[in-house]
mmCIF file of N, CA, C and O in Angstrom:
data_model
loop_
_atom_site.group_PDB
_atom_site.id
_atom_site.type_symbol
_atom_site.label_atom_id
_atom_site.label_comp_id
_atom_site.label_asym_id
_atom_site.label_seq_id
_atom_site.Cartn_x
_atom_site.Cartn_y
_atom_site.Cartn_z
ATOM 1 N N MET A 17 68.394 -210.598 -35.251
ATOM 2 C CA MET A 17 69.653 -209.903 -35.295
ATOM 3 C C MET A 17 69.479 -208.454 -34.879
ATOM 4 O O MET A 17 70.292 -207.911 -34.171
ATOM 5 N N LYS A 18 68.436 -207.800 -35.329
ATOM 6 C CA LYS A 18 68.195 -206.464 -34.826
ATOM 7 C C LYS A 18 66.761 -206.369 -34.349
ATOM 8 O O LYS A 18 65.886 -207.065 -34.821
ATOM 9 N N ARG A 19 66.552 -205.519 -33.401
ATOM 10 C CA ARG A 19 65.243 -205.384 -32.789
ATOM 11 C C ARG A 19 64.829 -203.924 -32.883
ATOM 12 O O ARG A 19 65.617 -203.028 -32.613
ATOM 13 N N ILE A 20 63.609 -203.672 -33.281
ATOM 14 C CA ILE A 20 63.130 -202.300 -33.381
ATOM 15 C C ILE A 20 62.250 -202.007 -32.176
ATOM 16 O O ILE A 20 61.335 -202.748 -31.865
ATOM 17 N N THR A 21 62.535 -200.914 -31.498
ATOM 18 C CA THR A 21 61.797 -200.511 -30.322
ATOM 19 C C THR A 21 61.136 -199.164 -30.594
ATOM 20 O O THR A 21 61.789 -198.250 -31.065
ATOM 21 N N ARG A 22 59.856 -199.041 -30.298
ATOM 22 C CA ARG A 22 59.167 -197.766 -30.472
ATOM 23 C C ARG A 22 58.992 -197.121 -29.107
ATOM 24 O O ARG A 22 58.431 -197.692 -28.204
ATOM 25 N N LEU A 23 59.509 -195.904 -28.967
ATOM 26 C CA LEU A 23 59.445 -195.179 -27.712
ATOM 27 C C LEU A 23 59.067 -193.744 -28.018
ATOM 28 O O LEU A 23 59.806 -193.028 -28.679
ATOM 29 N N ASN A 24 57.905 -193.300 -27.559
ATOM 30 C CA ASN A 24 57.467 -191.926 -27.794
ATOM 31 C C ASN A 24 57.569 -191.542 -29.258
ATOM 32 O O ASN A 24 58.105 -190.500 -29.613
ATOM 33 N N SER A 25 57.067 -192.371 -30.117
ATOM 34 C CA SER A 25 57.045 -192.182 -31.575
ATOM 35 C C SER A 25 58.431 -192.099 -32.206
ATOM 36 O O SER A 25 58.578 -191.687 -33.338
ATOM 37 N N GLN A 26 59.471 -192.466 -31.476
ATOM 38 C CA GLN A 26 60.812 -192.543 -32.041
ATOM 39 C C GLN A 26 61.142 -194.013 -32.276
ATOM 40 O O GLN A 26 60.757 -194.876 -31.509
ATOM 41 N N VAL A 27 61.843 -194.274 -33.350
ATOM 42 C CA VAL A 27 62.224 -195.648 -33.660
ATOM 43 C C VAL A 27 63.715 -195.802 -33.404
ATOM 44 O O VAL A 27 64.526 -195.039 -33.904
ATOM 45 N N THR A 28 64.069 -196.778 -32.595
ATOM 46 C CA THR A 28 65.458 -197.055 -32.280
ATOM 47 C C THR A 28 65.779 -198.475 -32.705
ATOM 48 O O THR A 28 65.007 -199.394 -32.431
ATOM 49 N N ILE A 29 66.894 -198.646 -33.379
ATOM 50 C CA ILE A 29 67.326 -199.985 -33.759
ATOM 51 C C ILE A 29 68.437 -200.411 -32.814
ATOM 52 O O ILE A 29 69.462 -199.747 -32.713
ATOM 53 N N ASN A 30 68.205 -201.489 -32.080
ATOM 54 C CA ASN A 30 69.199 -202.000 -31.138
ATOM 55 C C ASN A 30 70.007 -203.081 -31.822
ATOM 56 O O ASN A 30 69.457 -204.039 -32.340
ATOM 57 N N ARG A 31 71.321 -202.920 -31.833
ATOM 58 C CA ARG A 31 72.203 -203.916 -32.433
ATOM 59 C C ARG A 31 73.270 -204.295 -31.421
ATOM 60 O O ARG A 31 73.561 -203.550 -30.507
ATOM 61 N N ASN A 32 73.844 -205.476 -31.619
ATOM 62 C CA ASN A 32 74.988 -205.875 -30.810
ATOM 63 C C ASN A 32 76.212 -205.147 -31.353
ATOM 64 O O ASN A 32 76.696 -205.475 -32.413
ATOM 65 N N ILE A 33 76.692 -204.165 -30.627
ATOM 66 C CA ILE A 33 77.838 -203.392 -31.094
ATOM 67 C C ILE A 33 78.875 -203.315 -29.983
ATOM 68 O O ILE A 33 78.569 -202.931 -28.862
ATOM 69 N N ARG A 34 80.099 -203.688 -30.306
ATOM 70 C CA ARG A 34 81.215 -203.439 -29.405
ATOM 71 C C ARG A 34 81.791 -202.107 -29.857
ATOM 72 O O ARG A 34 82.668 -202.032 -30.704
ATOM 73 N N ALA A 35 81.259 -201.052 -29.311
ATOM 74 C CA ALA A 35 81.497 -199.709 -29.844
ATOM 75 C C ALA A 35 82.956 -199.299 -29.863
ATOM 76 O O ALA A 35 83.379 -198.586 -30.755
ATOM 77 N N ASP A 36 83.725 -199.721 -28.895
ATOM 78 C CA ASP A 36 85.092 -199.232 -28.802
ATOM 79 C C ASP A 36 86.133 -200.309 -29.025
ATOM 80 O O ASP A 36 87.258 -200.203 -28.566
ATOM 81 N N LEU A 37 85.762 -201.354 -29.721
ATOM 82 C CA LEU A 37 86.707 -202.442 -29.960
ATOM 83 C C LEU A 37 87.702 -202.027 -31.033
ATOM 84 O O LEU A 37 87.340 -201.828 -32.173
ATOM 85 N N PRO A 38 88.958 -201.819 -30.671
ATOM 86 C CA PRO A 38 89.957 -201.414 -31.669
ATOM 87 C C PRO A 38 90.559 -202.627 -32.366
ATOM 88 O O PRO A 38 90.448 -203.752 -31.891
ATOM 89 N N VAL A 39 91.198 -202.396 -33.483
ATOM 90 C CA VAL A 39 91.924 -203.465 -34.159
ATOM 91 C C VAL A 39 93.184 -203.734 -33.347
ATOM 92 O O VAL A 39 93.964 -202.813 -33.096
ATOM 93 N N PRO A 40 93.404 -204.968 -32.881
ATOM 94 C CA PRO A 40 94.595 -205.248 -32.073
ATOM 95 C C PRO A 40 95.872 -205.177 -32.894
ATOM 96 O O PRO A 40 95.863 -205.418 -34.086
ATOM 97 N N THR A 41 96.967 -204.852 -32.229
ATOM 98 C CA THR A 41 98.249 -204.745 -32.926
ATOM 99 C C THR A 41 99.223 -205.833 -32.482
ATOM 100 O O THR A 41 100.396 -205.763 -32.791
ATOM 101 N N THR A 42 98.741 -206.823 -31.748
ATOM 102 C CA THR A 42 99.629 -207.880 -31.256
ATOM 103 C C THR A 42 100.189 -208.697 -32.407
ATOM 104 O O THR A 42 99.530 -208.922 -33.413
ATOM 105 N N THR A 43 101.402 -209.151 -32.239
ATOM 106 C CA THR A 43 102.055 -209.945 -33.285
ATOM 107 C C THR A 43 102.088 -211.433 -32.945
ATOM 108 O O THR A 43 102.682 -212.208 -33.672
ATOM 109 N N ASP A 44 101.455 -211.825 -31.828
ATOM 110 C CA ASP A 44 101.483 -213.230 -31.429
ATOM 111 C C ASP A 44 100.417 -214.063 -32.146
ATOM 112 O O ASP A 44 100.326 -215.253 -31.948
ATOM 113 N N ARG A 45 99.643 -213.458 -33.001
ATOM 114 C CA ARG A 45 98.643 -214.186 -33.776
ATOM 115 C C ARG A 45 99.093 -214.262 -35.228
ATOM 116 O O ARG A 45 99.909 -213.472 -35.681
ATOM 117 N N LYS A 46 98.528 -215.201 -35.971
ATOM 118 C CA LYS A 46 98.851 -215.317 -37.393
ATOM 119 C C LYS A 46 98.440 -214.058 -38.144
ATOM 120 O O LYS A 46 99.116 -213.608 -39.045
ATOM 121 N N SER A 47 97.301 -213.510 -37.762
ATOM 122 C CA SER A 47 96.779 -212.310 -38.393
ATOM 123 C C SER A 47 96.183 -211.408 -37.324
ATOM 124 O O SER A 47 95.575 -211.903 -36.372
ATOM 125 N N LYS A 48 96.355 -210.106 -37.480
ATOM 126 C CA LYS A 48 95.765 -209.209 -36.488
ATOM 127 C C LYS A 48 94.242 -209.206 -36.581
ATOM 128 O O LYS A 48 93.570 -208.689 -35.708
ATOM 129 N N TRP A 49 93.704 -209.834 -37.628
ATOM 130 C CA TRP A 49 92.253 -209.880 -37.807
ATOM 131 C C TRP A 49 91.622 -211.093 -37.139
ATOM 132 O O TRP A 49 90.405 -211.242 -37.167
ATOM 133 N N GLU A 50 92.408 -211.965 -36.527
ATOM 134 C CA GLU A 50 91.848 -213.168 -35.900
ATOM 135 C C GLU A 50 90.865 -212.871 -34.780
ATOM 136 O O GLU A 50 90.024 -213.701 -34.455
ATOM 137 N N PHE A 51 90.936 -211.672 -34.213
ATOM 138 C CA PHE A 51 89.994 -211.316 -33.146
ATOM 139 C C PHE A 51 88.545 -211.343 -33.661
ATOM 140 O O PHE A 51 87.600 -211.479 -32.893
ATOM 141 N N ILE A 52 88.379 -211.237 -34.975
ATOM 142 C CA ILE A 52 87.047 -211.232 -35.569
ATOM 143 C C ILE A 52 86.327 -212.555 -35.289
ATOM 144 O O ILE A 52 85.110 -212.588 -35.150
ATOM 145 N N LYS A 53 87.081 -213.644 -35.164
ATOM 146 C CA LYS A 53 86.475 -214.951 -34.865
ATOM 147 C C LYS A 53 85.706 -214.914 -33.546
ATOM 148 O O LYS A 53 84.755 -215.662 -33.354
ATOM 149 N N GLU A 54 86.136 -214.049 -32.625
ATOM 150 C CA GLU A 54 85.509 -213.969 -31.307
ATOM 151 C C GLU A 54 84.227 -213.146 -31.311
ATOM 152 O O GLU A 54 83.469 -213.175 -30.346
ATOM 153 N N LEU A 55 83.971 -212.412 -32.385
ATOM 154 C CA LEU A 55 82.757 -211.609 -32.471
ATOM 155 C C LEU A 55 81.572 -212.496 -32.820
ATOM 156 O O LEU A 55 81.710 -213.471 -33.544
ATOM 157 N N THR A 56 80.416 -212.153 -32.301
ATOM 158 C CA THR A 56 79.209 -212.845 -32.714
ATOM 159 C C THR A 56 78.617 -212.103 -33.904
ATOM 160 O O THR A 56 78.976 -210.955 -34.168
ATOM 161 N N SER A 57 77.742 -212.748 -34.605
ATOM 162 C CA SER A 57 77.142 -212.137 -35.784
ATOM 163 C C SER A 57 76.421 -210.847 -35.409
ATOM 164 O O SER A 57 75.653 -210.810 -34.449
ATOM 165 N N GLY A 58 76.720 -209.789 -36.145
ATOM 166 C CA GLY A 58 76.098 -208.491 -35.893
ATOM 167 C C GLY A 58 76.925 -207.560 -35.051
ATOM 168 O O GLY A 58 76.596 -206.385 -34.915
ATOM 169 N N GLU A 59 78.020 -208.057 -34.466
ATOM 170 C CA GLU A 59 78.895 -207.181 -33.691
ATOM 171 C C GLU A 59 79.821 -206.423 -34.635
ATOM 172 O O GLU A 59 80.038 -206.825 -35.772
ATOM 173 N N SER A 60 80.366 -205.324 -34.143
ATOM 174 C CA SER A 60 81.175 -204.486 -35.015
ATOM 175 C C SER A 60 82.439 -204.004 -34.326
ATOM 176 O O SER A 60 82.604 -204.161 -33.124
ATOM 177 N N PHE A 61 83.306 -203.406 -35.117
ATOM 178 C CA PHE A 61 84.525 -202.793 -34.613
ATOM 179 C C PHE A 61 84.852 -201.606 -35.502
ATOM 180 O O PHE A 61 84.227 -201.407 -36.545
ATOM 181 N N ARG A 62 85.808 -200.810 -35.067
ATOM 182 C CA ARG A 62 86.213 -199.639 -35.840
ATOM 183 C C ARG A 62 87.446 -199.947 -36.671
ATOM 184 O O ARG A 62 88.379 -200.575 -36.201
ATOM 185 N N ALA A 63 87.435 -199.471 -37.901
ATOM 186 C CA ALA A 63 88.612 -199.512 -38.766
ATOM 187 C C ALA A 63 88.990 -198.051 -39.005
ATOM 188 O O ALA A 63 88.147 -197.244 -39.388
ATOM 189 N N PHE A 64 90.250 -197.711 -38.757
ATOM 190 C CA PHE A 64 90.640 -196.313 -38.719
ATOM 191 C C PHE A 64 91.104 -195.725 -40.039
ATOM 192 O O PHE A 64 91.601 -194.618 -40.073
ATOM 193 N N ASP A 65 90.952 -196.444 -41.121
ATOM 194 C CA ASP A 65 91.169 -195.870 -42.450
ATOM 195 C C ASP A 65 90.680 -196.880 -43.480
ATOM 196 O O ASP A 65 90.284 -197.993 -43.147
ATOM 197 N N SER A 66 90.666 -196.482 -44.735
ATOM 198 C CA SER A 66 90.126 -197.369 -45.768
ATOM 199 C C SER A 66 90.995 -198.607 -45.977
ATOM 200 O O SER A 66 90.497 -199.672 -46.346
ATOM 201 N N LYS A 67 92.295 -198.497 -45.699
ATOM 202 C CA LYS A 67 93.191 -199.655 -45.833
ATOM 203 C C LYS A 67 92.825 -200.727 -44.802
ATOM 204 O O LYS A 67 92.751 -201.912 -45.129
ATOM 205 N N GLU A 68 92.607 -200.317 -43.552
ATOM 206 C CA GLU A 68 92.185 -201.269 -42.514
ATOM 207 C C GLU A 68 90.823 -201.862 -42.850
ATOM 208 O O GLU A 68 90.603 -203.059 -42.687
ATOM 209 N N ARG A 69 89.898 -201.020 -43.306
ATOM 210 C CA ARG A 69 88.566 -201.503 -43.644
ATOM 211 C C ARG A 69 88.635 -202.551 -44.754
ATOM 212 O O ARG A 69 88.007 -203.602 -44.684
ATOM 213 N N SER A 70 89.445 -202.291 -45.752
ATOM 214 C CA SER A 70 89.594 -203.217 -46.867
ATOM 215 C C SER A 70 90.232 -204.535 -46.422
ATOM 216 O O SER A 70 89.774 -205.623 -46.797
ATOM 217 N N ALA A 71 91.276 -204.458 -45.605
ATOM 218 C CA ALA A 71 91.954 -205.665 -45.121
ATOM 219 C C ALA A 71 91.021 -206.496 -44.237
ATOM 220 O O ALA A 71 90.971 -207.723 -44.361
ATOM 221 N N ALA A 72 90.278 -205.834 -43.360
ATOM 222 C CA ALA A 72 89.336 -206.541 -42.488
ATOM 223 C C ALA A 72 88.248 -207.202 -43.321
ATOM 224 O O ALA A 72 87.891 -208.361 -43.079
ATOM 225 N N SER A 73 87.723 -206.491 -44.308
ATOM 226 C CA SER A 73 86.668 -207.045 -45.159
ATOM 227 C C SER A 73 87.165 -208.262 -45.929
ATOM 228 O O SER A 73 86.442 -209.257 -46.069
ATOM 229 N N SER A 74 88.400 -208.207 -46.401
ATOM 230 C CA SER A 74 88.977 -209.356 -47.112
ATOM 231 C C SER A 74 89.080 -210.558 -46.193
ATOM 232 O O SER A 74 88.759 -211.692 -46.586
ATOM 233 N N TYR A 75 89.526 -210.337 -44.956
ATOM 234 C CA TYR A 75 89.637 -211.431 -43.987
ATOM 235 C C TYR A 75 88.256 -212.014 -43.691
ATOM 236 O O TYR A 75 88.076 -213.231 -43.669
ATOM 237 N N ILE A 76 87.270 -211.135 -43.479
ATOM 238 C CA ILE A 76 85.913 -211.589 -43.158
ATOM 239 C C ILE A 76 85.360 -212.437 -44.306
ATOM 240 O O ILE A 76 84.800 -213.511 -44.081
ATOM 241 N N ARG A 77 85.539 -211.977 -45.541
ATOM 242 C CA ARG A 77 85.062 -212.736 -46.703
ATOM 243 C C ARG A 77 85.781 -214.083 -46.835
ATOM 244 O O ARG A 77 85.172 -215.072 -47.230
ATOM 245 N N SER A 78 87.075 -214.110 -46.501
ATOM 246 C CA SER A 78 87.835 -215.357 -46.616
ATOM 247 C C SER A 78 87.317 -216.432 -45.676
ATOM 248 O O SER A 78 87.525 -217.618 -45.903
ATOM 249 N N LYS A 79 86.637 -216.016 -44.608
ATOM 250 C CA LYS A 79 86.057 -216.967 -43.660
ATOM 251 C C LYS A 79 84.632 -217.359 -44.047
ATOM 252 O O LYS A 79 83.977 -218.121 -43.347
ATOM 253 N N GLY A 80 84.139 -216.784 -45.137
ATOM 254 C CA GLY A 80 82.786 -217.111 -45.582
ATOM 255 C C GLY A 80 81.715 -216.260 -44.941
ATOM 256 O O GLY A 80 80.527 -216.568 -45.048
ATOM 257 N N TRP A 81 82.088 -215.203 -44.260
ATOM 258 C CA TRP A 81 81.141 -214.310 -43.613
ATOM 259 C C TRP A 81 80.955 -213.071 -44.466
ATOM 260 O O TRP A 81 81.635 -212.876 -45.464
ATOM 261 N N LYS A 82 80.041 -212.221 -44.063
ATOM 262 C CA LYS A 82 79.751 -211.014 -44.833
ATOM 263 C C LYS A 82 80.163 -209.764 -44.032
ATOM 264 O O LYS A 82 79.741 -209.602 -42.891
ATOM 265 N N PRO A 83 80.969 -208.896 -44.631
ATOM 266 C CA PRO A 83 81.286 -207.629 -43.975
ATOM 267 C C PRO A 83 80.303 -206.539 -44.406
ATOM 268 O O PRO A 83 79.872 -206.504 -45.552
ATOM 269 N N VAL A 84 79.924 -205.691 -43.492
ATOM 270 C CA VAL A 84 79.113 -204.516 -43.802
ATOM 271 C C VAL A 84 79.815 -203.339 -43.164
ATOM 272 O O VAL A 84 80.111 -203.362 -41.969
ATOM 273 N N SER A 85 80.119 -202.312 -43.946
ATOM 274 C CA SER A 85 80.829 -201.169 -43.363
ATOM 275 C C SER A 85 80.152 -199.864 -43.724
ATOM 276 O O SER A 85 79.546 -199.725 -44.786
ATOM 277 N N ARG A 86 80.228 -198.930 -42.817
ATOM 278 C CA ARG A 86 79.695 -197.586 -42.998
ATOM 279 C C ARG A 86 80.687 -196.604 -42.394
ATOM 280 O O ARG A 86 81.380 -196.917 -41.427
ATOM 281 N N ILE A 87 80.728 -195.419 -42.931
ATOM 282 C CA ILE A 87 81.567 -194.367 -42.352
ATOM 283 C C ILE A 87 80.947 -193.940 -41.034
ATOM 284 O O ILE A 87 79.744 -193.684 -40.958
ATOM 285 N N ASP A 88 81.749 -193.901 -39.989
ATOM 286 C CA ASP A 88 81.316 -193.433 -38.677
ATOM 287 C C ASP A 88 81.536 -191.923 -38.663
ATOM 288 O O ASP A 88 82.617 -191.447 -38.335
ATOM 289 N N GLN A 89 80.520 -191.176 -39.065
ATOM 290 C CA GLN A 89 80.659 -189.745 -39.296
ATOM 291 C C GLN A 89 81.110 -188.979 -38.056
ATOM 292 O O GLN A 89 82.005 -188.147 -38.126
ATOM 293 N N ILE A 90 80.509 -189.275 -36.918
ATOM 294 C CA ILE A 90 80.843 -188.543 -35.686
ATOM 295 C C ILE A 90 82.290 -188.781 -35.295
ATOM 296 O O ILE A 90 83.036 -187.846 -35.002
ATOM 297 N N GLN A 91 82.717 -190.041 -35.286
ATOM 298 C CA GLN A 91 84.102 -190.350 -34.931
ATOM 299 C C GLN A 91 85.082 -189.785 -35.950
ATOM 300 O O GLN A 91 86.164 -189.335 -35.598
ATOM 301 N N SER A 92 84.701 -189.811 -37.231
ATOM 302 C CA SER A 92 85.569 -189.267 -38.271
ATOM 303 C C SER A 92 85.803 -187.778 -38.050
ATOM 304 O O SER A 92 86.926 -187.289 -38.182
ATOM 305 N N GLU A 93 84.738 -187.067 -37.710
ATOM 306 C CA GLU A 93 84.868 -185.629 -37.457
ATOM 307 C C GLU A 93 85.734 -185.361 -36.228
ATOM 308 O O GLU A 93 86.542 -184.442 -36.218
ATOM 309 N N ARG A 94 85.567 -186.168 -35.186
ATOM 310 C CA ARG A 94 86.361 -185.986 -33.960
ATOM 311 C C ARG A 94 87.847 -186.263 -34.195
ATOM 312 O O ARG A 94 88.699 -185.584 -33.655
ATOM 313 N N GLN A 95 88.140 -187.305 -34.963
ATOM 314 C CA GLN A 95 89.526 -187.726 -35.186
ATOM 315 C C GLN A 95 90.193 -186.966 -36.336
ATOM 316 O O GLN A 95 91.411 -186.986 -36.465
ATOM 317 N N GLY A 96 89.381 -186.359 -37.199
ATOM 318 C CA GLY A 96 89.938 -185.659 -38.345
ATOM 319 C C GLY A 96 90.418 -186.584 -39.446
ATOM 320 O O GLY A 96 91.233 -186.211 -40.277
ATOM 321 N N LYS A 97 89.929 -187.814 -39.440
ATOM 322 C CA LYS A 97 90.249 -188.770 -40.511
ATOM 323 C C LYS A 97 89.093 -189.745 -40.656
ATOM 324 O O LYS A 97 88.224 -189.806 -39.793
ATOM 325 N N MET A 98 89.081 -190.484 -41.748
ATOM 326 C CA MET A 98 87.975 -191.386 -42.026
ATOM 327 C C MET A 98 88.031 -192.620 -41.131
ATOM 328 O O MET A 98 89.041 -193.316 -41.075
ATOM 329 N N ILE A 99 86.952 -192.850 -40.401
ATOM 330 C CA ILE A 99 86.828 -194.017 -39.528
ATOM 331 C C ILE A 99 85.574 -194.777 -39.940
ATOM 332 O O ILE A 99 84.524 -194.194 -40.175
ATOM 333 N N TYR A 100 85.714 -196.083 -40.064
ATOM 334 C CA TYR A 100 84.607 -196.930 -40.506
ATOM 335 C C TYR A 100 84.128 -197.807 -39.361
ATOM 336 O O TYR A 100 84.920 -198.218 -38.506
ATOM 337 N N ARG A 101 82.851 -198.127 -39.347
ATOM 338 C CA ARG A 101 82.278 -199.137 -38.461
ATOM 339 C C ARG A 101 82.107 -200.359 -39.343
ATOM 340 O O ARG A 101 81.508 -200.273 -40.411
ATOM 341 N N VAL A 102 82.667 -201.485 -38.944
ATOM 342 C CA VAL A 102 82.576 -202.722 -39.724
ATOM 343 C C VAL A 102 81.817 -203.767 -38.935
ATOM 344 O O VAL A 102 82.210 -204.122 -37.825
ATOM 345 N N TRP A 103 80.686 -204.220 -39.488
ATOM 346 C CA TRP A 103 79.894 -205.271 -38.876
ATOM 347 C C TRP A 103 80.263 -206.614 -39.492
ATOM 348 O O TRP A 103 80.553 -206.704 -40.680
ATOM 349 N N VAL A 104 80.228 -207.643 -38.666
ATOM 350 C CA VAL A 104 80.522 -208.998 -39.116
ATOM 351 C C VAL A 104 79.217 -209.790 -39.087
ATOM 352 O O VAL A 104 78.579 -209.903 -38.040
ATOM 353 N N ILE A 105 78.809 -210.298 -40.244
ATOM 354 C CA ILE A 105 77.597 -211.104 -40.332
ATOM 355 C C ILE A 105 78.007 -212.536 -40.631
ATOM 356 O O ILE A 105 78.500 -212.837 -41.694
ATOM 357 N N LYS A 106 77.859 -213.401 -39.614
ATOM 358 C CA LYS A 106 78.291 -214.798 -39.750
ATOM 359 C C LYS A 106 77.134 -215.673 -40.148
ATOM 360 O O LYS A 106 76.014 -215.402 -39.874
#
């Protein structure tokens, strides 16, 4: 799922991340969270506040998968509000 690469004594963790995948707002699906089914294990998306993060995590758990979320500090500072990175572990 993750691979560690050593380059010039620096350690980099490579993960499958869809860095700019936003939460869709389309109403043609049963749930706006259905796009999560298309993610592979270890991929992530941004949730733009704690309410979105909580709703996404609930959906992920309802499917039997595990959500992992962290505050995206750089994006939060740029946007001036709390932004989370949510990983889906299937």
